[in-house]
Tab-separated table of C-alpha atoms and ligand atoms in Angstrom:
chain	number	residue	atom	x	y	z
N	1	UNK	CA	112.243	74.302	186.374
N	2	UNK	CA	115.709	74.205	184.742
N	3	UNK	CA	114.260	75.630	181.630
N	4	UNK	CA	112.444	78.282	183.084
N	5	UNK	CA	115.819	79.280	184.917
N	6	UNK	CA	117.443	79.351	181.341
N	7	UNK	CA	114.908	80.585	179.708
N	8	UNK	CA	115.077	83.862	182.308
N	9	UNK	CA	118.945	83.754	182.142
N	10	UNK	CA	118.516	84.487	177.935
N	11	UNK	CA	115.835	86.822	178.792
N	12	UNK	CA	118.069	88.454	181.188
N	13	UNK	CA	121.168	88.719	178.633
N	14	UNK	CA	119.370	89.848	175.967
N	15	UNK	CA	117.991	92.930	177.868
N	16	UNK	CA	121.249	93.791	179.314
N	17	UNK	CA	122.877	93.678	175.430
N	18	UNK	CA	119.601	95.189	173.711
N	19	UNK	CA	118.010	98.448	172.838
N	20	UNK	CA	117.315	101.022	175.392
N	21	UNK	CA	115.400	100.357	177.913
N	22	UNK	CA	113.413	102.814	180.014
N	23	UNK	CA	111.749	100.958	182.044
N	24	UNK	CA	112.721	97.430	183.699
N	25	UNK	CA	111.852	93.449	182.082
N	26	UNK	CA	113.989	91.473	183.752
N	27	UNK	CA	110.954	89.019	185.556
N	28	UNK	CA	111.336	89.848	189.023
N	29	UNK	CA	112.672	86.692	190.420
N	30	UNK	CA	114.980	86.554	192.716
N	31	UNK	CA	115.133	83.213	193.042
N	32	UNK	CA	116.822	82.835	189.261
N	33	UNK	CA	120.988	81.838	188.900
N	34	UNK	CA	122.829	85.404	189.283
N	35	UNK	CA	123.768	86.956	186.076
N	36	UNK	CA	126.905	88.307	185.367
N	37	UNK	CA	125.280	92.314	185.587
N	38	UNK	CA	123.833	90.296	189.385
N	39	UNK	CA	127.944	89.667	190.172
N	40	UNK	CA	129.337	92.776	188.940
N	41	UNK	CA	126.400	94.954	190.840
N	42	UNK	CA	127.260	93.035	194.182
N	43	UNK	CA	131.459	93.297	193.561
N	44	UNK	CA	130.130	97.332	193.766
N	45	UNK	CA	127.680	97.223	196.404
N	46	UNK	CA	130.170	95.577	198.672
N	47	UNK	CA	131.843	99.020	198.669
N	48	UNK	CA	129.434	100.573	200.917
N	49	UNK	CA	129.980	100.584	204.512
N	50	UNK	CA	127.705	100.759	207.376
N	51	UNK	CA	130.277	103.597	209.050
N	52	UNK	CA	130.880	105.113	206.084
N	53	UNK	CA	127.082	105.852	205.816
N	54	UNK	CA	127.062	107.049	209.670
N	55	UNK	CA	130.006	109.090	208.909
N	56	UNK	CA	128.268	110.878	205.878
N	57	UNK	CA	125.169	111.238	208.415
N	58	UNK	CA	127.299	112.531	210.944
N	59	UNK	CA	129.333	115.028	208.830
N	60	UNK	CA	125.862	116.370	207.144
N	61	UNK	CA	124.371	117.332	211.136
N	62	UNK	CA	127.130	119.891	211.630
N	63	UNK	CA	125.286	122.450	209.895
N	64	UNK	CA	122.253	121.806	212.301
N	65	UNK	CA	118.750	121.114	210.974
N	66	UNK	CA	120.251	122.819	207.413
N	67	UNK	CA	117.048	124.625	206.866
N	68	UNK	CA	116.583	126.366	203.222
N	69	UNK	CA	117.146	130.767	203.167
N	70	UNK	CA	119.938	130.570	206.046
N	71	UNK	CA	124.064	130.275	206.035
N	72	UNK	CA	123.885	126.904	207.735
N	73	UNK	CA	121.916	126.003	204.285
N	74	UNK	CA	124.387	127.424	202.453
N	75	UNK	CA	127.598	125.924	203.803
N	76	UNK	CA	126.019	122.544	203.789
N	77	UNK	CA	125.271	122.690	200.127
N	78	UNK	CA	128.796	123.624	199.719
N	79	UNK	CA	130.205	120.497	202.199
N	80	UNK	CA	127.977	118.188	199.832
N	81	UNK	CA	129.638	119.735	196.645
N	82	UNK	CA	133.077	118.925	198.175
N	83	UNK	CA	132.388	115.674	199.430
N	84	UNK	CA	130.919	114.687	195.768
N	85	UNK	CA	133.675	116.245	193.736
N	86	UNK	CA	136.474	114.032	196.289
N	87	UNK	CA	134.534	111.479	194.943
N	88	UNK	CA	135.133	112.150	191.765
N	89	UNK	CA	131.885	112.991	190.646
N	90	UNK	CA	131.596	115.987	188.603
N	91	UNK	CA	129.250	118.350	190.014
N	92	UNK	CA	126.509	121.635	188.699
N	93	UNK	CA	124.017	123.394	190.423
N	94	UNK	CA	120.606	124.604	189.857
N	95	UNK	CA	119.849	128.356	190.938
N	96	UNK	CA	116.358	129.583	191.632
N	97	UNK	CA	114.220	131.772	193.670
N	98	UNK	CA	112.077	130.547	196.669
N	99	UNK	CA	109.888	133.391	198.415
N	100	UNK	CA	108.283	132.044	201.498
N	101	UNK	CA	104.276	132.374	200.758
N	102	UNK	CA	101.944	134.518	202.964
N	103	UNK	CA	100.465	131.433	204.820
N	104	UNK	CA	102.199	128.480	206.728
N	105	UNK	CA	102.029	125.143	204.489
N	106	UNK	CA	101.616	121.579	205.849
N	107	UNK	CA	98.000	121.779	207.155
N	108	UNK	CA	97.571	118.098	206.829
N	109	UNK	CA	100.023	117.395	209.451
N	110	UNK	CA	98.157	119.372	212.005
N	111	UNK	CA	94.833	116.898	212.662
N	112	UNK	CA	93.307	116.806	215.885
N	113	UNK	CA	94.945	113.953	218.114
N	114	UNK	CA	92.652	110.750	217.746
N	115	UNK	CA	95.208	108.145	219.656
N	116	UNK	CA	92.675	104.957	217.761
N	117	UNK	CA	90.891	104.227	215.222
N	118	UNK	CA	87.840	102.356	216.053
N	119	UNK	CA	87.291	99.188	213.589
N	120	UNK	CA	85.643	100.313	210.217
N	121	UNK	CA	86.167	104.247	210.643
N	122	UNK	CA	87.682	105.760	207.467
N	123	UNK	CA	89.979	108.074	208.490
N	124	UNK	CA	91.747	109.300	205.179
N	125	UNK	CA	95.734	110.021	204.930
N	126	UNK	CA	98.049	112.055	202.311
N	127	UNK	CA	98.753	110.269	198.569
N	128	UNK	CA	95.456	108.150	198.936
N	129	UNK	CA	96.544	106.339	201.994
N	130	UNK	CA	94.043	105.441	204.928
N	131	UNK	CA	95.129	105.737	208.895
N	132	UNK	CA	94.918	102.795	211.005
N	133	UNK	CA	95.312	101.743	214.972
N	134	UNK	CA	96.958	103.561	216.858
N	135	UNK	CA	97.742	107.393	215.788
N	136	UNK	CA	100.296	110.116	217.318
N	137	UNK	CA	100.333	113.713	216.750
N	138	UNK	CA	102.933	115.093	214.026
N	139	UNK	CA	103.573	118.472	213.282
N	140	UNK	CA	106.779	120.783	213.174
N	141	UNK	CA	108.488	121.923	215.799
N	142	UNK	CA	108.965	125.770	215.619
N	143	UNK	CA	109.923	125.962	219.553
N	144	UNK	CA	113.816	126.887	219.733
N	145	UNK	CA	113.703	126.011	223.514
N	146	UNK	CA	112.017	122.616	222.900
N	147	UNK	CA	115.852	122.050	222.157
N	148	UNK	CA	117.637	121.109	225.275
N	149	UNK	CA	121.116	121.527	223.417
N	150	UNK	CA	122.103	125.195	223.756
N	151	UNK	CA	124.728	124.798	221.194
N	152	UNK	CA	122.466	123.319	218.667
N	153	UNK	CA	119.736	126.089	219.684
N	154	UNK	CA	121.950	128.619	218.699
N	155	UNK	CA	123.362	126.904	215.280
N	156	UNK	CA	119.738	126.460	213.955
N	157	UNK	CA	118.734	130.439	215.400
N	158	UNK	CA	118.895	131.779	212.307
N	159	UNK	CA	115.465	132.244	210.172
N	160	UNK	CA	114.817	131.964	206.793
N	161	UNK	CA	115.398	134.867	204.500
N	162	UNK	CA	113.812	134.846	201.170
N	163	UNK	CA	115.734	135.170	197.918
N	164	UNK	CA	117.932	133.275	195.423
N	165	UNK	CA	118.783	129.524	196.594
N	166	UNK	CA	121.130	126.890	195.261
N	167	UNK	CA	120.923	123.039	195.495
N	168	UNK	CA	123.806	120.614	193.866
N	169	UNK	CA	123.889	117.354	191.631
N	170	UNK	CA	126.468	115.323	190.134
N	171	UNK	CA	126.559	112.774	187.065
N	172	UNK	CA	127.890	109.383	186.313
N	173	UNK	CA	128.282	109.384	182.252
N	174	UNK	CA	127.531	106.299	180.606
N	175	UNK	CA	129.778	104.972	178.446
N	176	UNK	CA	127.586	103.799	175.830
N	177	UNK	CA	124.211	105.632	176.295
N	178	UNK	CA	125.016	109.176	177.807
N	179	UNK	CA	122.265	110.607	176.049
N	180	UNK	CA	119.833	108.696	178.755
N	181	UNK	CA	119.787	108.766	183.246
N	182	UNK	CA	118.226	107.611	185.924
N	183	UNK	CA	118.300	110.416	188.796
N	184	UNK	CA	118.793	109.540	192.247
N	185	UNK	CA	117.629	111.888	194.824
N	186	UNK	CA	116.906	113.822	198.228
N	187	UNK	CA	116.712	116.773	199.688
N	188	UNK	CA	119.293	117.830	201.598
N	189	UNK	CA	117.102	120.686	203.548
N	190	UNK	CA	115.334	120.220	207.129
N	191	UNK	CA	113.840	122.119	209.770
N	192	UNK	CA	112.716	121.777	213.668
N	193	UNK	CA	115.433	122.383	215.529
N	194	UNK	CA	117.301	119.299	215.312
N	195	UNK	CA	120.236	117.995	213.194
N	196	UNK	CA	118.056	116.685	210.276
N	197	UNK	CA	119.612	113.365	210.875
N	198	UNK	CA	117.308	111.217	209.897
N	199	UNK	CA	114.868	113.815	207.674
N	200	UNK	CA	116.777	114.188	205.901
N	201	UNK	CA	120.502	113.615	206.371
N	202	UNK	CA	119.731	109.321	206.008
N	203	UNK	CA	118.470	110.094	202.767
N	204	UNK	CA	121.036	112.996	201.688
N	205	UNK	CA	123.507	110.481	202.546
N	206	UNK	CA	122.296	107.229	200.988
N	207	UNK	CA	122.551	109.391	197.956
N	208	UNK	CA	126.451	110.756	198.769
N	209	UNK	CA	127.028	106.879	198.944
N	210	UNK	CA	126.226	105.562	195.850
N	211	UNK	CA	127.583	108.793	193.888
N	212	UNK	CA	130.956	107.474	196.025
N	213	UNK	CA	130.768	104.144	194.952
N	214	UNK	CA	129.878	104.863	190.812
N	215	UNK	CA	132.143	107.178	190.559
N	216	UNK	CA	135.331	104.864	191.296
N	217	UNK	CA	137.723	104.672	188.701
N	218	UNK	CA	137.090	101.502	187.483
N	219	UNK	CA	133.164	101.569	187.727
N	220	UNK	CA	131.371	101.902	184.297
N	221	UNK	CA	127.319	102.286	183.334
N	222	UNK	CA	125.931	101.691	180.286
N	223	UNK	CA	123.888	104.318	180.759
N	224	UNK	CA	123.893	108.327	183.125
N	225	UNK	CA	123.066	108.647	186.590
N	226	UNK	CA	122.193	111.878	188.156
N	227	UNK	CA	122.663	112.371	192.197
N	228	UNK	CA	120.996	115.183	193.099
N	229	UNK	CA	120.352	116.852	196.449
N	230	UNK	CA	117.608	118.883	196.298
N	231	UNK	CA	116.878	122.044	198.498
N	232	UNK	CA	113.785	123.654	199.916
N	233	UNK	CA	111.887	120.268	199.871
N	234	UNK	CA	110.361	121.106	203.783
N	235	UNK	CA	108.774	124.050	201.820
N	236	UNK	CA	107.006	121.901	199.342
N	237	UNK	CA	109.559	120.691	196.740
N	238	UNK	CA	110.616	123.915	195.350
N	239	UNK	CA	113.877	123.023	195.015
N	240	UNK	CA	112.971	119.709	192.878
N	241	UNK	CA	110.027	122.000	190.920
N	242	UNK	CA	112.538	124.351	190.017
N	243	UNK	CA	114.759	121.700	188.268
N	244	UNK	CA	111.818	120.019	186.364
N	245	UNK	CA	110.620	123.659	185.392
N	246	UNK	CA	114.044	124.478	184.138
N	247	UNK	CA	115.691	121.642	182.641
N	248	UNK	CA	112.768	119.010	181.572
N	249	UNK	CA	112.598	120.662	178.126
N	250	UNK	CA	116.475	119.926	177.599
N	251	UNK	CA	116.345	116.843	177.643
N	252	UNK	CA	118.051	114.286	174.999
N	253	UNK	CA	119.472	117.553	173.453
N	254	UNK	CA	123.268	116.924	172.512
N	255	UNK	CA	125.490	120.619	172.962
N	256	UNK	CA	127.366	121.773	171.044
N	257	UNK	CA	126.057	119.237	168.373
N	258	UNK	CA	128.419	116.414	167.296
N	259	UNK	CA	130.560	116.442	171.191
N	260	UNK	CA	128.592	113.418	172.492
N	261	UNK	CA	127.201	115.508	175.646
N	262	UNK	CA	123.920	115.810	177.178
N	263	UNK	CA	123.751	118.071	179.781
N	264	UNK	CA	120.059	116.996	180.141
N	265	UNK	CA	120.397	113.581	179.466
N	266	UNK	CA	116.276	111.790	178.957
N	267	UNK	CA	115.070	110.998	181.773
N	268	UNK	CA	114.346	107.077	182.416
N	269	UNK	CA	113.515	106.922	186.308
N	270	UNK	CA	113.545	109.316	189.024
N	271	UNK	CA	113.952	107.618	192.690
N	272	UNK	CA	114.057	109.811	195.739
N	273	UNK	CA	114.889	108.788	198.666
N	274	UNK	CA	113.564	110.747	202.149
N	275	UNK	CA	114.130	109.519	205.984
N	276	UNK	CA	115.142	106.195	205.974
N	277	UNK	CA	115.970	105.792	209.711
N	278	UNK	CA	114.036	104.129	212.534
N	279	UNK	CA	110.614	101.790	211.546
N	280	UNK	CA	110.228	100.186	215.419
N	281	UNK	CA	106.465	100.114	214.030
N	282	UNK	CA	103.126	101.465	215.052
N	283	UNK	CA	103.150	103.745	218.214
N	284	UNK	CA	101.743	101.772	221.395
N	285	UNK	CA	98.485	102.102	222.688
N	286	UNK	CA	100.366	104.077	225.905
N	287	UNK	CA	101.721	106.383	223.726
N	288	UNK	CA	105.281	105.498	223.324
N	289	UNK	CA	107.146	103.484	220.795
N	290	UNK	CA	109.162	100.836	220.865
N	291	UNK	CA	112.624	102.160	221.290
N	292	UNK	CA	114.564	99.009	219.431
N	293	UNK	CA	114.690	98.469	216.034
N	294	UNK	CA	112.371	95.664	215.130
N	295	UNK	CA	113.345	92.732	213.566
N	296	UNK	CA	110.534	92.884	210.970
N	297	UNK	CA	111.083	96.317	210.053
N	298	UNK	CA	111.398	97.070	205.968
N	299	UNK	CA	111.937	99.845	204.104
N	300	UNK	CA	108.903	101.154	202.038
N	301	UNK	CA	109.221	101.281	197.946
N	302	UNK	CA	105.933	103.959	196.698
N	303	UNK	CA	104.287	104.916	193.702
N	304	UNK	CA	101.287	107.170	192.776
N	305	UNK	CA	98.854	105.530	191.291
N	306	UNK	CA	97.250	108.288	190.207
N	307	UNK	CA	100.669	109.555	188.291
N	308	UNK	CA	100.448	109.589	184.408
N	309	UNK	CA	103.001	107.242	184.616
N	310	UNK	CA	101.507	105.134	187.464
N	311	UNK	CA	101.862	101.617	185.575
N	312	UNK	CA	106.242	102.136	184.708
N	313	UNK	CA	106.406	103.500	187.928
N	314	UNK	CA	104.634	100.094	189.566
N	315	UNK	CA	106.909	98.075	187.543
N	316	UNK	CA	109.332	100.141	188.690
N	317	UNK	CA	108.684	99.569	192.360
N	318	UNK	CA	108.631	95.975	191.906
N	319	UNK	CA	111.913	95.967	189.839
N	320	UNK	CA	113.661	97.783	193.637
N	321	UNK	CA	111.578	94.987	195.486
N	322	UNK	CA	113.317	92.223	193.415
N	323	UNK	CA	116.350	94.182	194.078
N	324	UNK	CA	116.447	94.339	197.431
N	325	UNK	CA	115.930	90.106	197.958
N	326	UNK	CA	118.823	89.901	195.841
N	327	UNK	CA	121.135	92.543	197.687
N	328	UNK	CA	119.899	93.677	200.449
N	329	UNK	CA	121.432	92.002	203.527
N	330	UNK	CA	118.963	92.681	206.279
N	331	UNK	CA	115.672	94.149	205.980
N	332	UNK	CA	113.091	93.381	203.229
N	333	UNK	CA	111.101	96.094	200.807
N	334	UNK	CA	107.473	96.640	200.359
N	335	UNK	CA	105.669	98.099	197.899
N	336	UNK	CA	103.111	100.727	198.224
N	337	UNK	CA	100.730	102.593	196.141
N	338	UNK	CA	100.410	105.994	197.679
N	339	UNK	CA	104.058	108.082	196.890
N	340	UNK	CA	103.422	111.500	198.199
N	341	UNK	CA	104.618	114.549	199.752
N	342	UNK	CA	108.240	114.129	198.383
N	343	UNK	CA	110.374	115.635	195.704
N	344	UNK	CA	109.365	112.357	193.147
N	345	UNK	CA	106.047	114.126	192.838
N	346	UNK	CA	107.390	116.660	190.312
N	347	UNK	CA	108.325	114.464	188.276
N	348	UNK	CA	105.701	111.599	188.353
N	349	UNK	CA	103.961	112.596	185.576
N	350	UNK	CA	107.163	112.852	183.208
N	351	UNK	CA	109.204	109.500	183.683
N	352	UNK	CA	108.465	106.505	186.379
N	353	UNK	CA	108.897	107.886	189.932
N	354	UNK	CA	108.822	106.586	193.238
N	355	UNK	CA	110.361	106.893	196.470
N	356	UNK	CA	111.869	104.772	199.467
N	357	UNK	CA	111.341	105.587	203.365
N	358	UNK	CA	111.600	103.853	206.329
N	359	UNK	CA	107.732	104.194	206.417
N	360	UNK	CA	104.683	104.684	204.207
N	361	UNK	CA	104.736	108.576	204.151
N	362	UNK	CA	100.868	108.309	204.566
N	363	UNK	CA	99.717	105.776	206.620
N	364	UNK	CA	102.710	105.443	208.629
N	365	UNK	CA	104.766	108.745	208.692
N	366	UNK	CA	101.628	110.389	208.645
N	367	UNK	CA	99.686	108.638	211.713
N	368	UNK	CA	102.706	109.956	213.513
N	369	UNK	CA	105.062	105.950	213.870
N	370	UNK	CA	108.530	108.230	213.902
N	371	UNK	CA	108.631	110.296	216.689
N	372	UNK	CA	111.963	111.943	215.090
N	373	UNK	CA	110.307	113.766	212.725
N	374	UNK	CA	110.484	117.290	212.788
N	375	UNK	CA	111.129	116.943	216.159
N	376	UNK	CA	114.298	118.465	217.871
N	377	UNK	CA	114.967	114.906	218.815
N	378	UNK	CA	115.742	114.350	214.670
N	379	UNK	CA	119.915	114.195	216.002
N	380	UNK	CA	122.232	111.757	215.301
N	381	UNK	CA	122.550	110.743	218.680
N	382	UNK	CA	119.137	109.381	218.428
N	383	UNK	CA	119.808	106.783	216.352
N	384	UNK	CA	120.971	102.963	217.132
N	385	UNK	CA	123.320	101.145	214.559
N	386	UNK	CA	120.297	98.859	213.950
N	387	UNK	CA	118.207	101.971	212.502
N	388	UNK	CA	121.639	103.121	210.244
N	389	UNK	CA	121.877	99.390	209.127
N	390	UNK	CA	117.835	99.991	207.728
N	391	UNK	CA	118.940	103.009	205.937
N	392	UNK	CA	122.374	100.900	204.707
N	393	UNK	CA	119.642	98.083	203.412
N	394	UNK	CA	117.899	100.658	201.382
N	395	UNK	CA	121.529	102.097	199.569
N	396	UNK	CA	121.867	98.605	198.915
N	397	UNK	CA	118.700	98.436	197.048
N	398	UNK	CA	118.870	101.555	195.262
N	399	UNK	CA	122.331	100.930	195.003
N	400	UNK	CA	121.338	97.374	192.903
N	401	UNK	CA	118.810	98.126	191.277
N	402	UNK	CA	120.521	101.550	189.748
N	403	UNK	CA	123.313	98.769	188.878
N	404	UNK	CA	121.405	96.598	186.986
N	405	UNK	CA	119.024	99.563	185.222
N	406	UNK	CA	121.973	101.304	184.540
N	407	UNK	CA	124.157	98.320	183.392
N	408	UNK	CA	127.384	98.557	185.604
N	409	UNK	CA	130.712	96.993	184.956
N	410	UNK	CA	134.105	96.847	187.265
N	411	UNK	CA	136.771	97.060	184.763
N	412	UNK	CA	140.252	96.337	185.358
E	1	ZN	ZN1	111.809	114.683	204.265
């Protein structure tokens, strides 16, 4: 046993001081003596702050449900540039055009209400996934007066306009390897007449966080991160699209030659991050869910498997699993095989993608187990400090594992 511990500690060391490194091989074993990368990730991650993330929630729902063609958009995509430049985290924006198509997307939300699923009917999901037990009807709410809050009725009244859009990232440099990043991401757009809190101001948030935290003064990677908060996701990732359309083939490329920067450093990872409030677990066979958090909720770590890159982006997955047991202080990650509907999917084919909710977005999300979503009742008011302290457990995974991929050091 005590040589298998050493042997991963050398194992461990020599990754950290080796060549690039894409994709993960540390074994996944939590179990093993903390390295020194293990200590210097958790000095970092004890930076984050379960009001601090409420607070970033909170300031995000004062532009309403923030949906993509309207002011409210606008403004918060502005707030979010401010709040990451006080951080100290340089920020850019991509610029591209979304024109709403003819027909209404998102037909796969809109089944027919089946409340069960008898044993051994196949009832097929989004991403690959398969619906089980007990099923509620999703869909988006497009009813302003399903809103009982006449002041948030009349900050969300304004429709979408087509026309030129904007969404915002900022970058971490590394000190050694700025030629290479991981992006972290979510979109920062929402929709049914709500605040977006949860879908997707949890994730939007999560995201602030850790560009707060990397960007201290004395925090150093090895290698770039990216923080991005991507726009027009509700209208099927166009904000994300339009970022892998315009910037993949920049990658790596050092301008002006000889100054040491990237402005499209090569992309290692991308790991996006969308609703990661709530998880009280399958709906009840009455119809209603169980209002308190449960104690054996998790957050939910996905891949495609049938991404080009399905077997990185599995290793991947594992790699935030083995994360969170080492820094996660509540709730527990599992791993799933069926990533969709989610601004990773641009990029799955390119690098290693996945994504963490507080659900499976297809068996769970999908079968209708948050009631929040796209629902007017998506506020911040809905929410318990047990379902913020789910969506703190996943910054802390991200949070670690983006440590440790990234090689992070607290200097003095
Ligand atoms: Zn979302």
């Amino acid at each position: 046993m005590r040589i298998d511990r050493l042997a991963l500690g050398t194992a461990t060391l020599l990754m950290l001081g080796g060549a690039p490194r894409a994709m993960p091989q540390e074994r996944g074993d939590a179990q093993a003596a903390p390295s020194r990368q293990d200590e210097m990730t958790r000095s970092l991650l004890a930076r984050l702050d379960l009001e601090k993330y409420k607070a970033t929630i909170k300031g995000l729902t004062q532009f309403g449900d923030r949906r993509q063609g309207t002011e409210r958009n606008r403004k918060a995509v502005d707030w979010i540039e401010a709040q990451l430049k006080s951080y100290g985290c340089p920020t850019e924006r991509v610029r591209y055009v979304y024109d709403a198509p003819p027909r209404p997307p998102r037909p796969e939300d809109r089944k027919p209400f089946e409340p069960v699923i008898a044993s051994g009917q196949v009832v097929p999901g989004p991403g690959g996934s398969r619906y089980r037990g007990i099923q509620r009807r999703t869909g988006v709410n497009t009813d302003p007066s399903a809103q009982p809050d006449a002041k948030l009725r009349e900050l969300n009244a304004e429709p979408a306009t087509n026309g030129p859009r904007e969404e915002v990232y900022c970058t971490k440099v590394g000190t050694t390897h700025p030629e290479e990043m991981y992006i972290v991401g979510a979109h920062m757009d929402g929709h049914g007449w709500g605040e977006a809190a949860n879908d997707d101001g949890s994730g939007t948030a999560l995201v602030m966080e850790l560009a707060r935290i990397f960007s201290m003064p004395d925090v150093q990677t090895e290698r770039t991160i990216r923080f991005a908060l991507w726009n027009n996701e509700e209208t099927g990732l166009n904000g994300a699209r339009a970022y892998v359309e315009q910037r993949a083939g920049l990658q790596g490329k050092e301008d002006p030659p000889g100054s040491k920067r990237y402005p499209e450093p090569k992309w290692l990872a991308m790991v996006q991050h969308d609703m990661m409030l709530w998880d009280h677990g399958m709906p009840r066979a009455d119809g209603t869910w169980n209002p308190e958090q449960r104690p054996e909720a998790d957050i939910n770590v996905e891949f495609q498997s049938t991404a080009l890159r399905a077997d990185e982006a599995m290793k991947l997955a594992f790699f935030f699993r083995t994360a969170n047991e080492k820094f996660a202080t509540d709730y527990p990650a599992a791993v799933g095989s069926h990533m969709t509907n989610t601004d990773s999917a641009p990029f799955m084919d390119f690098v290693p993608a996945i994504s963490l909710r507080e659900n499976e977005r297809g068996m769970h999300t999908g079968a209708g187990w948050n009631p929040t979503w796209h629902q007017p009742i998506d506020v911040y008011a809905t929410f318990s400090d047990k379902d913020f302290r789910l969506g703190l457990n996943a910054t802390q995974t991200t949070g670690g594992a983006i440590g440790l991929l990234a090689g992070v050091t607290l200097v003095k």
